Amino acid sequence: MSKIFRHRKVWPFQLLLVGFIVWLAHGILAHAQADRKPVVIERAPLRFIKDPNPSFSAVAVDSDSNMLVVSDENMFRIMEYDRRENTPPQARLSEPKRIISGTNTKAEMICGVYIDPKTKEIYALNGDTQNWMPVFSTDARGNVAPNRALNIPGHPFQMAADEDQQLLYMTIQSDNQLAVYRKQASGGEKPLRTIRGNDTRLEDPHGLALDLKNRLIFVSNFGNGNVRGAGGRYGTFAPPSITVYPMEGSGNIKPMRVIQGPKTLMNWPAHMAFHQERQELFVANDADNSILVFRASDEGDVAPIRVIKGPKTGIKSPPGIALDAKLGELYVANMGTPSITVFPVTATGDVAPSRTIRGGPAGAVGLMIGNPGAVGYDSKREQILVPN
């Protein structure tokens, strides 16, 4: 009985002691916060890891005006060259005719460009860091505001235009969808229609090309799916693919055809371009430094009819391509080395380009630092880990 009685006497004292400690700690913390002042530390970095050269990610060509427009994701620039440029071997680089860059431009991680065939305006797609598609006039240069800009939720990657209908088609990566806008859309205007849903088999869509004659949309997919159901959303992984839809399609529709399988050689199928007369689909195959060419009618696990690949080609991590059907030329934007390589549309195998436009020294290796979200350090290997 005495032990129980003693314990009952101790409990109130313990509670009082705990309360006093909490009160005291709160007072000390409040006092410390009141005395704390913000401190600005200006400290120069010990060193930089930065690519001094451009990282070309997208390309567009207009042979009537000899315009060649490329995007530089490294330094947030849109650059125009003369399409006939061919950097001499002894030259360090070819200087662009003009550069559009700066905080007023609404242009950062530009992953898609388009030249209006009539007005020669430049359309630019921001991929990761801004939700704007700025449009620039033919005389725009430097840190200038665009003529207009369209807000595009998500992360678009490539666009293609139906000039007869004045429509813009574009892939939206984060939402696994295709969006169709009026070509003159600006501000917060919504798309006229979208293709989106579980049945579409859109899985991290990137490249897009239009067959205007047969009214078809070709879409390249990395294979990262996002399934929506009554129980919520979950992810899926599939091999890379090309899915085909009618240009007037809308909603949760199934693809008309799918190109997919090991014979296709696809790994990271990025930008695409369609040759109307030849009925051929060109695919920038980023991860293995190649360009794949398929027939427009291909379906299933089929091999490409031509492959441009090898050390002679100068192709290195190509995210962007463009066709000049009038002159029969294929333009390849290389991110693994600062260059645009040009080939005849009939090129195949390990062939040298007909000409090369370099934005940096010959043989320069691109660091390909895209949009790193974090940096880690491996203390055992003494390595810096940068997820792009």
CSV table of C-alpha atoms in Angstrom, one decimal:
chain,number,residue,atom,x,y,z
A,1,MET,CA,0.0,0.0,0.0
A,2,SER,CA,2.8,2.4,0.9
A,3,LYS,CA,4.5,1.9,-2.6
A,4,ILE,CA,1.2,2.6,-4.4
A,5,PHE,CA,0.6,5.7,-2.3
A,6,ARG,CA,4.1,7.0,-2.9
A,7,HIS,CA,3.7,6.6,-6.7
A,8,ARG,CA,0.4,8.5,-6.6
A,9,LYS,CA,2.2,11.3,-4.8
A,10,VAL,CA,5.0,11.4,-7.4
A,11,TRP,CA,2.8,11.6,-10.6
A,12,PRO,CA,1.6,15.2,-10.0
A,13,PHE,CA,5.2,16.4,-9.5
A,14,GLN,CA,6.3,14.7,-12.7
A,15,LEU,CA,3.6,16.4,-14.7
A,16,LEU,CA,4.5,19.8,-13.3
A,17,LEU,CA,8.2,19.2,-14.1
A,18,VAL,CA,7.4,18.2,-17.7
A,19,GLY,CA,5.1,21.2,-18.1
A,20,PHE,CA,7.9,23.5,-16.9
A,21,ILE,CA,10.4,22.0,-19.3
A,22,VAL,CA,8.1,22.4,-22.2
A,23,TRP,CA,7.3,26.1,-21.2
A,24,LEU,CA,11.0,26.8,-20.8
A,25,ALA,CA,12.0,25.2,-24.2
A,26,HIS,CA,9.2,27.2,-26.0
A,27,GLY,CA,10.5,30.4,-24.4
A,28,ILE,CA,14.0,29.7,-25.5
A,29,LEU,CA,13.0,28.9,-29.1
A,30,ALA,CA,10.8,31.9,-29.3
A,31,HIS,CA,13.6,34.1,-28.1
A,32,ALA,CA,16.0,32.6,-30.6
A,33,GLN,CA,13.6,33.1,-33.5
A,34,ALA,CA,13.0,36.7,-32.4
A,35,ASP,CA,16.8,37.4,-32.5
A,36,ARG,CA,17.4,35.5,-35.7
A,37,LYS,CA,18.1,37.8,-38.7
A,38,PRO,CA,18.3,36.7,-42.3
A,39,VAL,CA,21.8,36.4,-43.6
A,40,VAL,CA,22.7,36.7,-47.3
A,41,ILE,CA,25.8,34.7,-48.1
A,42,GLU,CA,27.5,35.7,-51.4
A,43,ARG,CA,29.9,33.0,-52.1
A,44,ALA,CA,31.5,32.3,-55.5
A,45,PRO,CA,31.3,28.7,-56.6
A,46,LEU,CA,34.5,26.7,-56.6
A,47,ARG,CA,33.9,25.6,-60.2
A,48,PHE,CA,31.2,25.2,-62.8
A,49,ILE,CA,30.0,22.1,-64.7
A,50,LYS,CA,28.5,23.8,-67.7
A,51,ASP,CA,28.4,23.1,-71.4
A,52,PRO,CA,29.8,26.2,-73.3
A,53,ASN,CA,28.2,25.0,-76.5
A,54,PRO,CA,24.6,24.9,-77.6
A,55,SER,CA,22.4,21.7,-77.1
A,56,PHE,CA,20.4,21.6,-80.3
A,57,SER,CA,17.0,19.9,-79.6
A,58,ALA,CA,14.7,20.9,-82.5
A,59,VAL,CA,15.0,22.1,-86.1
A,60,ALA,CA,12.7,23.6,-88.7
A,61,VAL,CA,13.5,24.5,-92.3
A,62,ASP,CA,11.9,26.7,-95.0
A,63,SER,CA,13.7,26.4,-98.4
A,64,ASP,CA,11.8,29.3,-100.0
A,65,SER,CA,13.5,31.8,-97.6
A,66,ASN,CA,16.5,29.6,-96.8
A,67,MET,CA,15.6,29.8,-93.1
A,68,LEU,CA,16.9,27.1,-90.8
A,69,VAL,CA,15.7,27.6,-87.2
A,70,VAL,CA,17.1,25.5,-84.3
A,71,SER,CA,16.5,25.5,-80.6
A,72,ASP,CA,19.2,25.5,-78.0
A,73,GLU,CA,18.1,24.0,-74.7
A,74,ASN,CA,21.4,24.7,-72.9
A,75,MET,CA,21.3,28.5,-73.2
A,76,PHE,CA,17.5,29.0,-73.8
A,77,ARG,CA,18.0,30.3,-77.3
A,78,ILE,CA,16.3,30.2,-80.7
A,79,MET,CA,18.8,30.5,-83.5
A,80,GLU,CA,18.5,31.1,-87.2
A,81,TYR,CA,21.0,30.0,-89.8
A,82,ASP,CA,21.1,30.0,-93.5
A,83,ARG,CA,20.1,26.5,-94.5
A,84,ARG,CA,22.9,26.4,-97.0
A,85,GLU,CA,25.6,26.9,-94.4
A,86,ASN,CA,28.3,24.4,-94.2
A,87,THR,CA,30.9,25.0,-91.5
A,88,PRO,CA,34.5,24.7,-92.8
A,89,PRO,CA,36.5,22.0,-91.0
A,90,GLN,CA,39.1,24.6,-89.8
A,91,ALA,CA,36.4,26.9,-88.4
A,92,ARG,CA,35.5,26.8,-84.8
A,93,LEU,CA,31.7,27.2,-85.5
A,94,SER,CA,29.2,28.9,-87.8
A,95,GLU,CA,27.7,32.2,-86.5
A,96,PRO,CA,23.9,32.3,-86.6
A,97,LYS,CA,22.1,35.1,-88.5
A,98,ARG,CA,20.1,36.0,-85.4
A,99,ILE,CA,19.4,34.8,-81.8
A,100,ILE,CA,16.2,35.2,-79.8
A,101,SER,CA,16.9,34.8,-76.1
A,102,GLY,CA,16.2,36.4,-72.7
A,103,THR,CA,13.6,36.8,-70.0
A,104,ASN,CA,11.1,38.7,-72.1
A,105,THR,CA,10.9,36.0,-74.8
A,106,LYS,CA,8.9,33.4,-72.7
A,107,ALA,CA,11.3,30.9,-74.2
A,108,GLU,CA,13.4,28.5,-72.1
A,109,MET,CA,13.6,24.7,-72.6
A,110,ILE,CA,12.5,24.9,-76.3
A,111,CYS,CA,11.9,21.4,-77.6
A,112,GLY,CA,9.9,22.2,-80.7
A,113,VAL,CA,10.0,24.8,-83.5
A,114,TYR,CA,7.9,25.6,-86.6
A,115,ILE,CA,8.2,28.1,-89.4
A,116,ASP,CA,5.0,29.5,-90.8
A,117,PRO,CA,5.4,29.0,-94.6
A,118,LYS,CA,3.6,32.3,-95.4
A,119,THR,CA,4.5,34.8,-92.7
A,120,LYS,CA,7.8,33.1,-91.7
A,121,GLU,CA,6.9,33.5,-88.0
A,122,ILE,CA,8.7,31.2,-85.6
A,123,TYR,CA,6.5,29.1,-83.3
A,124,ALA,CA,8.4,27.7,-80.3
A,125,LEU,CA,7.3,25.0,-77.7
A,126,ASN,CA,8.6,25.1,-74.1
A,127,GLY,CA,9.0,21.6,-72.9
A,128,ASP,CA,9.8,21.5,-69.2
A,129,THR,CA,10.0,24.9,-67.4
A,130,GLN,CA,7.3,27.1,-68.9
A,131,ASN,CA,3.8,26.5,-70.2
A,132,TRP,CA,4.0,28.9,-73.2
A,133,MET,CA,4.2,28.6,-76.9
A,134,PRO,CA,5.7,32.0,-78.0
A,135,VAL,CA,5.4,33.2,-81.6
A,136,PHE,CA,8.1,35.5,-83.0
A,137,SER,CA,8.2,37.7,-86.1
A,138,THR,CA,10.8,37.5,-88.9
A,139,ASP,CA,12.7,40.5,-87.5
A,140,ALA,CA,12.6,39.4,-83.8
A,141,ARG,CA,16.0,39.2,-82.2
A,142,GLY,CA,17.6,39.5,-78.8
A,143,ASN,CA,15.5,39.7,-75.6
A,144,VAL,CA,12.2,40.6,-77.2
A,145,ALA,CA,8.6,39.8,-76.3
A,146,PRO,CA,6.8,37.5,-78.7
A,147,ASN,CA,4.1,38.7,-81.0
A,148,ARG,CA,1.7,36.4,-79.0
A,149,ALA,CA,1.9,33.4,-76.7
A,150,LEU,CA,-0.4,30.5,-76.1
A,151,ASN,CA,-0.6,28.9,-72.6
A,152,ILE,CA,-0.3,25.1,-72.9
A,153,PRO,CA,-0.8,23.2,-69.7
A,154,GLY,CA,1.5,20.1,-69.4
A,155,HIS,CA,4.8,19.5,-71.2
A,156,PRO,CA,4.4,19.7,-75.0
A,157,PHE,CA,7.2,18.2,-77.2
A,158,GLN,CA,6.5,18.5,-80.9
A,159,MET,CA,4.0,20.3,-83.1
A,160,ALA,CA,2.9,20.0,-86.7
A,161,ALA,CA,0.5,22.2,-88.7
A,162,ASP,CA,-2.4,21.7,-91.0
A,163,GLU,CA,-2.1,24.9,-93.0
A,164,ASP,CA,-5.3,24.3,-95.0
A,165,GLN,CA,-7.3,24.1,-91.8
A,166,GLN,CA,-5.2,26.5,-89.8
A,167,LEU,CA,-4.7,24.0,-87.0
A,168,LEU,CA,-1.8,23.1,-84.8
A,169,TYR,CA,-1.4,19.5,-83.5
A,170,MET,CA,1.0,18.9,-80.6
A,171,THR,CA,2.0,16.1,-78.2
A,172,ILE,CA,1.6,16.7,-74.4
A,173,GLN,CA,3.9,14.4,-72.5
A,174,SER,CA,2.7,14.7,-68.9
A,175,ASP,CA,-0.9,14.1,-69.7
A,176,ASN,CA,-0.4,11.4,-72.4
A,177,GLN,CA,-2.5,13.3,-74.9
A,178,LEU,CA,-2.6,15.1,-78.2
A,179,ALA,CA,-4.0,18.6,-78.3
A,180,VAL,CA,-5.4,20.4,-81.4
A,181,TYR,CA,-5.4,24.3,-81.3
A,182,ARG,CA,-6.3,27.0,-83.7
A,183,LYS,CA,-3.1,28.1,-85.3
A,184,GLN,CA,-3.7,31.7,-84.2
A,185,ALA,CA,-4.7,30.8,-80.7
A,186,SER,CA,-3.2,32.9,-77.9
A,187,GLY,CA,-3.5,33.5,-74.1
A,188,GLY,CA,-5.5,30.9,-72.3
A,189,GLU,CA,-7.5,29.6,-75.3
A,190,LYS,CA,-8.4,26.0,-74.9
A,191,PRO,CA,-7.8,23.3,-77.5
A,192,LEU,CA,-10.5,22.5,-80.0
A,193,ARG,CA,-10.2,18.8,-79.2
A,194,THR,CA,-7.9,16.3,-77.6
A,195,ILE,CA,-7.1,12.6,-78.0
A,196,ARG,CA,-6.7,11.2,-74.5
A,197,GLY,CA,-7.6,8.1,-72.4
A,198,ASN,CA,-6.8,4.5,-71.6
A,199,ASP,CA,-7.7,3.2,-75.1
A,200,THR,CA,-5.5,5.6,-77.0
A,201,ARG,CA,-2.2,3.8,-76.0
A,202,LEU,CA,-0.6,7.2,-75.8
A,203,GLU,CA,2.4,6.5,-73.5
A,204,ASP,CA,4.6,9.5,-72.9
A,205,PRO,CA,4.0,10.8,-76.4
A,206,HIS,CA,6.9,12.8,-77.9
A,207,GLY,CA,7.1,13.0,-81.7
A,208,LEU,CA,4.3,13.9,-84.0
A,209,ALA,CA,3.9,13.9,-87.8
A,210,LEU,CA,0.9,14.5,-90.1
A,211,ASP,CA,0.0,12.7,-93.4
A,212,LEU,CA,-2.1,15.5,-94.8
A,213,LYS,CA,-3.1,13.4,-97.9
A,214,ASN,CA,-4.5,10.5,-96.0
A,215,ARG,CA,-5.5,12.6,-92.9
A,216,LEU,CA,-3.4,10.6,-90.4
A,217,ILE,CA,-1.5,11.5,-87.2
A,218,PHE,CA,1.7,9.6,-86.3
A,219,VAL,CA,2.8,9.7,-82.7
A,220,SER,CA,6.0,8.3,-81.2
A,221,ASN,CA,5.7,7.1,-77.6
A,222,PHE,CA,8.5,6.3,-75.1
A,223,GLY,CA,6.3,3.7,-73.4
A,224,ASN,CA,5.4,5.2,-70.0
A,225,GLY,CA,1.7,4.8,-69.6
A,226,ASN,CA,-0.8,6.3,-67.1
A,227,VAL,CA,-4.0,4.3,-66.6
A,228,ARG,CA,-7.0,5.9,-65.1
A,229,GLY,CA,-9.7,3.8,-63.4
A,230,ALA,CA,-12.3,3.7,-60.7
A,231,GLY,CA,-9.6,2.8,-58.1
A,232,GLY,CA,-7.4,5.7,-59.1
A,233,ARG,CA,-4.3,6.0,-61.4
A,234,TYR,CA,-1.3,3.8,-61.9
A,235,GLY,CA,1.6,3.6,-64.2
A,236,THR,CA,2.6,1.0,-66.9
A,237,PHE,CA,5.7,0.4,-68.9
A,238,ALA,CA,5.6,-0.8,-72.5
A,239,PRO,CA,8.1,-0.9,-75.4
A,240,PRO,CA,8.4,2.3,-77.5
A,241,SER,CA,5.8,2.6,-80.2
A,242,ILE,CA,4.3,4.6,-83.0
A,243,THR,CA,0.5,5.0,-82.8
A,244,VAL,CA,-1.6,6.2,-85.7
A,245,TYR,CA,-4.9,8.1,-85.5
A,246,PRO,CA,-7.3,9.9,-87.8
A,247,MET,CA,-6.6,13.7,-88.0
A,248,GLU,CA,-10.2,14.4,-87.0
A,249,GLY,CA,-10.1,12.0,-84.1
A,250,SER,CA,-11.1,13.1,-80.6
A,251,GLY,CA,-11.5,11.6,-77.1
A,252,ASN,CA,-10.6,8.2,-75.9
A,253,ILE,CA,-10.1,6.5,-79.3
A,254,LYS,CA,-8.1,3.4,-80.1
A,255,PRO,CA,-5.2,3.8,-82.6
A,256,MET,CA,-5.8,2.6,-86.1
A,257,ARG,CA,-2.4,0.9,-86.2
A,258,VAL,CA,0.6,0.5,-83.9
A,259,ILE,CA,4.3,0.0,-84.8
A,260,GLN,CA,6.0,-1.7,-81.9
A,261,GLY,CA,8.5,-4.5,-81.2
A,262,PRO,CA,12.2,-5.4,-81.2
A,263,LYS,CA,12.5,-5.4,-85.0
A,264,THR,CA,11.6,-1.7,-85.1
A,265,LEU,CA,14.9,-0.8,-83.4
A,266,MET,CA,13.1,2.0,-81.5
A,267,ASN,CA,14.4,3.1,-78.1
A,268,TRP,CA,13.8,6.8,-77.5
A,269,PRO,CA,11.7,7.8,-80.6
A,270,ALA,CA,11.7,11.6,-80.4
A,271,HIS,CA,10.8,14.0,-83.3
A,272,MET,CA,9.3,12.6,-86.5
A,273,ALA,CA,8.8,14.0,-90.0
A,274,PHE,CA,6.6,12.7,-92.8
A,275,HIS,CA,7.5,12.8,-96.5
A,276,GLN,CA,4.2,13.1,-98.3
A,277,GLU,CA,5.3,12.2,-101.8
A,278,ARG,CA,7.4,9.2,-100.7
A,279,GLN,CA,4.9,8.1,-98.0
A,280,GLU,CA,7.8,7.6,-95.6
A,281,LEU,CA,8.0,8.3,-91.9
A,282,PHE,CA,11.4,9.5,-90.5
A,283,VAL,CA,12.1,9.0,-86.7
A,284,ALA,CA,14.8,10.5,-84.6
A,285,ASN,CA,16.0,7.5,-82.5
A,286,ASP,CA,17.8,9.3,-79.7
A,287,ALA,CA,19.3,6.6,-77.5
A,288,ASP,CA,21.3,4.8,-80.2
A,289,ASN,CA,22.2,7.7,-82.5
A,290,SER,CA,20.2,6.8,-85.5
A,291,ILE,CA,17.4,7.9,-87.8
A,292,LEU,CA,14.8,5.2,-88.7
A,293,VAL,CA,12.6,5.3,-91.8
A,294,PHE,CA,9.3,3.4,-92.0
A,295,ARG,CA,6.7,3.1,-94.6
A,296,ALA,CA,3.5,5.0,-93.9
A,297,SER,CA,1.5,1.8,-94.1
A,298,ASP,CA,3.7,-0.2,-91.6
A,299,GLU,CA,2.1,-2.0,-88.7
A,300,GLY,CA,3.2,-4.3,-85.9
A,301,ASP,CA,6.8,-5.5,-85.3
A,302,VAL,CA,8.4,-4.4,-88.5
A,303,ALA,CA,12.0,-3.4,-89.4
A,304,PRO,CA,12.6,0.1,-90.8
A,305,ILE,CA,13.2,0.2,-94.5
A,306,ARG,CA,16.3,2.4,-94.0
A,307,VAL,CA,18.5,3.3,-91.0
A,308,ILE,CA,21.0,6.1,-91.0
A,309,LYS,CA,23.6,5.3,-88.3
A,310,GLY,CA,27.4,5.1,-87.7
A,311,PRO,CA,30.5,7.1,-87.0
A,312,LYS,CA,30.6,8.7,-90.4
A,313,THR,CA,27.1,10.2,-90.0
A,314,GLY,CA,28.1,12.5,-87.1
A,315,ILE,CA,24.7,11.7,-85.6
A,316,LYS,CA,24.8,11.9,-81.8
A,317,SER,CA,21.7,11.8,-79.5
A,318,PRO,CA,19.3,13.3,-82.1
A,319,PRO,CA,16.1,14.6,-80.6
A,320,GLY,CA,15.0,16.7,-83.6
A,321,ILE,CA,14.6,16.2,-87.3
A,322,ALA,CA,13.0,18.2,-90.2
A,323,LEU,CA,12.4,17.5,-93.9
A,324,ASP,CA,12.8,19.7,-96.8
A,325,ALA,CA,10.7,17.7,-99.3
A,326,LYS,CA,11.1,20.3,-102.0
A,327,LEU,CA,14.9,19.9,-102.1
A,328,GLY,CA,15.0,16.3,-100.8
A,329,GLU,CA,17.0,17.0,-97.6
A,330,LEU,CA,16.8,15.7,-94.1
A,331,TYR,CA,18.0,17.9,-91.2
A,332,VAL,CA,19.1,16.3,-87.9
A,333,ALA,CA,19.6,18.2,-84.6
A,334,ASN,CA,22.2,16.6,-82.5
A,335,MET,CA,22.3,17.1,-78.7
A,336,GLY,CA,25.3,14.9,-78.1
A,337,THR,CA,27.5,17.2,-80.2
A,338,PRO,CA,26.6,20.8,-81.1
A,339,SER,CA,25.7,20.3,-84.8
A,340,ILE,CA,23.0,20.1,-87.4
A,341,THR,CA,23.8,17.3,-89.9
A,342,VAL,CA,22.1,17.3,-93.4
A,343,PHE,CA,21.5,14.2,-95.5
A,344,PRO,CA,19.6,13.4,-98.7
A,345,VAL,CA,16.2,11.8,-97.9
A,346,THR,CA,17.4,8.6,-99.6
A,347,ALA,CA,20.4,8.3,-97.3
A,348,THR,CA,21.0,4.9,-95.6
A,349,GLY,CA,23.7,3.2,-93.5
A,350,ASP,CA,26.9,4.8,-92.3
A,351,VAL,CA,27.1,7.7,-94.7
A,352,ALA,CA,28.7,11.1,-94.2
A,353,PRO,CA,26.4,14.1,-94.2
A,354,SER,CA,26.2,16.3,-97.3
A,355,ARG,CA,27.0,19.2,-95.0
A,356,THR,CA,27.2,20.1,-91.3
A,357,ILE,CA,26.4,23.3,-89.4
A,358,ARG,CA,28.4,23.4,-86.2
A,359,GLY,CA,27.5,25.5,-83.2
A,360,GLY,CA,30.8,24.6,-81.5
A,361,PRO,CA,34.2,23.0,-82.1
A,362,ALA,CA,34.5,19.9,-84.3
A,363,GLY,CA,34.4,16.8,-82.1
A,364,ALA,CA,32.9,18.6,-79.1
A,365,VAL,CA,30.9,16.3,-76.8
A,366,GLY,CA,27.7,17.7,-75.5
A,367,LEU,CA,27.1,17.4,-71.7
A,368,MET,CA,23.4,17.1,-72.3
A,369,ILE,CA,22.5,18.6,-69.0
A,370,GLY,CA,18.8,19.0,-69.6
A,371,ASN,CA,16.6,19.9,-66.6
A,372,PRO,CA,18.2,18.5,-63.5
A,373,GLY,CA,15.8,18.4,-60.6
A,374,ALA,CA,18.4,17.5,-58.0
A,375,VAL,CA,22.0,16.7,-57.4
A,376,GLY,CA,23.5,13.9,-55.3
A,377,TYR,CA,27.0,12.9,-54.2
A,378,ASP,CA,28.4,9.4,-54.1
A,379,SER,CA,31.1,9.7,-51.3
A,380,LYS,CA,32.5,6.2,-52.0
A,381,ARG,CA,33.1,6.9,-55.7
A,382,GLU,CA,33.5,10.6,-55.3
A,383,GLN,CA,31.0,11.2,-58.1
A,384,ILE,CA,28.3,13.8,-58.6
A,385,LEU,CA,25.0,12.3,-59.6
A,386,VAL,CA,22.7,14.5,-61.7
A,387,PRO,CA,19.3,13.1,-62.8
A,388,ASN,CA,18.1,14.8,-66.0
